[in-house]
Amino acid sequence: MSGARFVSGTSSDYGVRVLVVGVCSLKGGVGKTSVTLGLASAALERGLRTLVVDLDPQGDSTMALGTTASRGDVSMVLDAPSPQAVEAATAPSSWADHGLDVLVGSERSVLHDRIDDSDADRLRQALSWADGYDLVLIDCPPSLGGLTRTGLTACDRAVVVTEPGLFAVMAVGRAMRTIDELRRGPAPSLQPLGIVVNRVRARSVEQAYRLQELQTLYGPLVLTPSIPERAALQQAQGAAQPVHVWPGAAAAELADVFDQLLDRAMRAPRR
Ligand SMILES: Nc1ncnc2c1ncn2[C@@H]1O[C@H](COP(=O)(O)OP(=O)(O)OP(=O)(O)O)[C@@H](O)[C@H]1O
Ligand SMILES: [Mg+2]
């Protein structure tokens, strides 16, 4: 464990207000948690005080961030948002001594996945009590149900993650339409940050075709660089370590990609 390495800047480089970024996709397994963790790793490296909200009932980001005991979890926050519930549900990540916290995930959060926008504002309200962060990252579950809608309603920016395959590319359209619909409803400050293409293999003709298709459909909303498929990402996650401290050239390449994606996110105007 290396602890936080605050090396290349402070929150003041980006302004003082918190930025809330949701990471979502309709499809499962495309890399939402991996993107959330990669951005958290980049933010930690940069000295940004970051909160990861684990909205997925699977609790993958809570586990990969090495968070153990907390007195509460995100389902309690969604049941009844209050400053006390937020404090009880927030625990430090084992990645660092300070600078990275987790709003702990829970299987029970699935109870909030029904589509009923009367609850959609609860996380946004709760985050108003999560003081002292420069960046909040929300790891959404693999659906566009109530939990993801609640997550995105709390966001300034949404990142849609996809793989460069047929079905995943089709799912991007639905995610973008949901973001648009939320913006016209309960989330007026929500904007798409863009589409992150994950698990890219250099020599796949089919993937190159799907990447081209995404660029034709979404133009500059397709964020660069895309994320290559590298075993180092799984290894770092399995060891509950940030990719920025994982050894080897592949991890360094991934770290550089997440640094660039974080820069892109932090340039977005704050609320
Ligand atoms: N770029 C990559 N290179 C190698 N493995 C990857 C990459 N991105 C994701 N993976 C692996 O793919 C699996 C699924 O990724 P991840 O859990 O991030 O997806 P997800 O969208 O969060 O899934 P879910 O929908 O279940 O929440 C994980 O084992 C992860 O380590
Ligand atoms: Mg996940």
Coordinates of N, CA, C and O and ligand atoms in Angstrom, one line a residue, residues 23 27-34 36 54 56 58-61 139-142, ligand 2:
V23 N -21.1 7.4 -13.6 CA -20.6 6.5 -14.6 C -21.7 5.4 -14.8 O -22.0 4.7 -13.9
K27 N -25.9 -1.7 -20.3 CA -25.3 -3.1 -20.3 C -24.5 -3.4 -19.1 O -23.8 -2.5 -18.6
G28 N -24.5 -4.6 -18.7 CA -23.6 -5.0 -17.6 C -22.2 -5.4 -18.1 O -22.0 -5.7 -19.3
G29 N -21.3 -5.3 -17.2 CA -19.9 -5.8 -17.5 C -19.1 -5.0 -18.5 O -18.1 -5.5 -18.9
V30 N -19.5 -3.8 -18.9 CA -18.8 -3.1 -19.9 C -17.6 -2.3 -19.3 O -16.7 -1.8 -20.0
G31 N -17.6 -2.1 -18.0 CA -16.5 -1.4 -17.4 C -16.9 -0.1 -16.5 O -16.0 0.7 -16.3
K32 N -18.1 0.0 -16.1 CA -18.5 1.1 -15.3 C -17.6 1.2 -14.0 O -17.0 2.3 -13.7
T33 N -17.5 0.1 -13.3 CA -16.7 0.1 -12.1 C -15.3 0.3 -12.4 O -14.6 1.1 -11.6
S34 N -14.8 -0.3 -13.4 CA -13.4 -0.1 -13.8 C -13.1 1.4 -14.1 O -12.0 1.9 -13.7
T36 N -14.8 4.0 -13.0 CA -14.9 4.7 -11.7 C -13.7 4.6 -10.9 O -13.1 5.6 -10.4
D54 N -21.1 4.2 -4.2 CA -21.3 2.8 -4.8 C -22.8 2.6 -4.9 O -23.4 2.1 -3.9
D56 N -24.3 0.5 -7.0 CA -24.6 -0.8 -7.5 C -24.8 -1.8 -6.4 O -23.9 -1.9 -5.5
Q58 N -24.4 -4.7 -6.3 CA -23.3 -5.7 -6.2 C -22.1 -5.3 -5.3 O -21.3 -6.1 -4.9
G59 N -22.0 -4.0 -5.1 CA -21.0 -3.5 -4.2 C -19.5 -3.7 -4.7 O -18.6 -3.7 -3.9
D60 N -19.3 -3.7 -6.0 CA -18.0 -4.0 -6.5 C -17.0 -2.9 -6.2 O -15.8 -3.2 -5.8
S61 N -17.4 -1.7 -6.3 CA -16.4 -0.6 -6.1 C -16.1 -0.5 -4.6 O -14.9 -0.2 -4.2
D139 N -20.8 5.2 -9.1 CA -20.7 4.0 -9.9 C -22.1 3.4 -9.9 O -22.7 3.0 -8.9
C140 N -22.7 3.5 -11.1 CA -24.2 3.1 -11.2 C -24.3 1.6 -11.5 O -23.4 0.9 -12.0
P141 N -25.5 1.0 -11.2 CA -25.7 -0.4 -11.6 C -26.0 -0.6 -13.1 O -26.2 0.4 -13.8
P142 N -26.0 -1.8 -13.6 CA -26.1 -2.1 -15.0 C -27.5 -2.0 -15.5 O -28.1 -3.0 -16.0
Ligands
MG2 MG -19.9 -2.4 -11.8

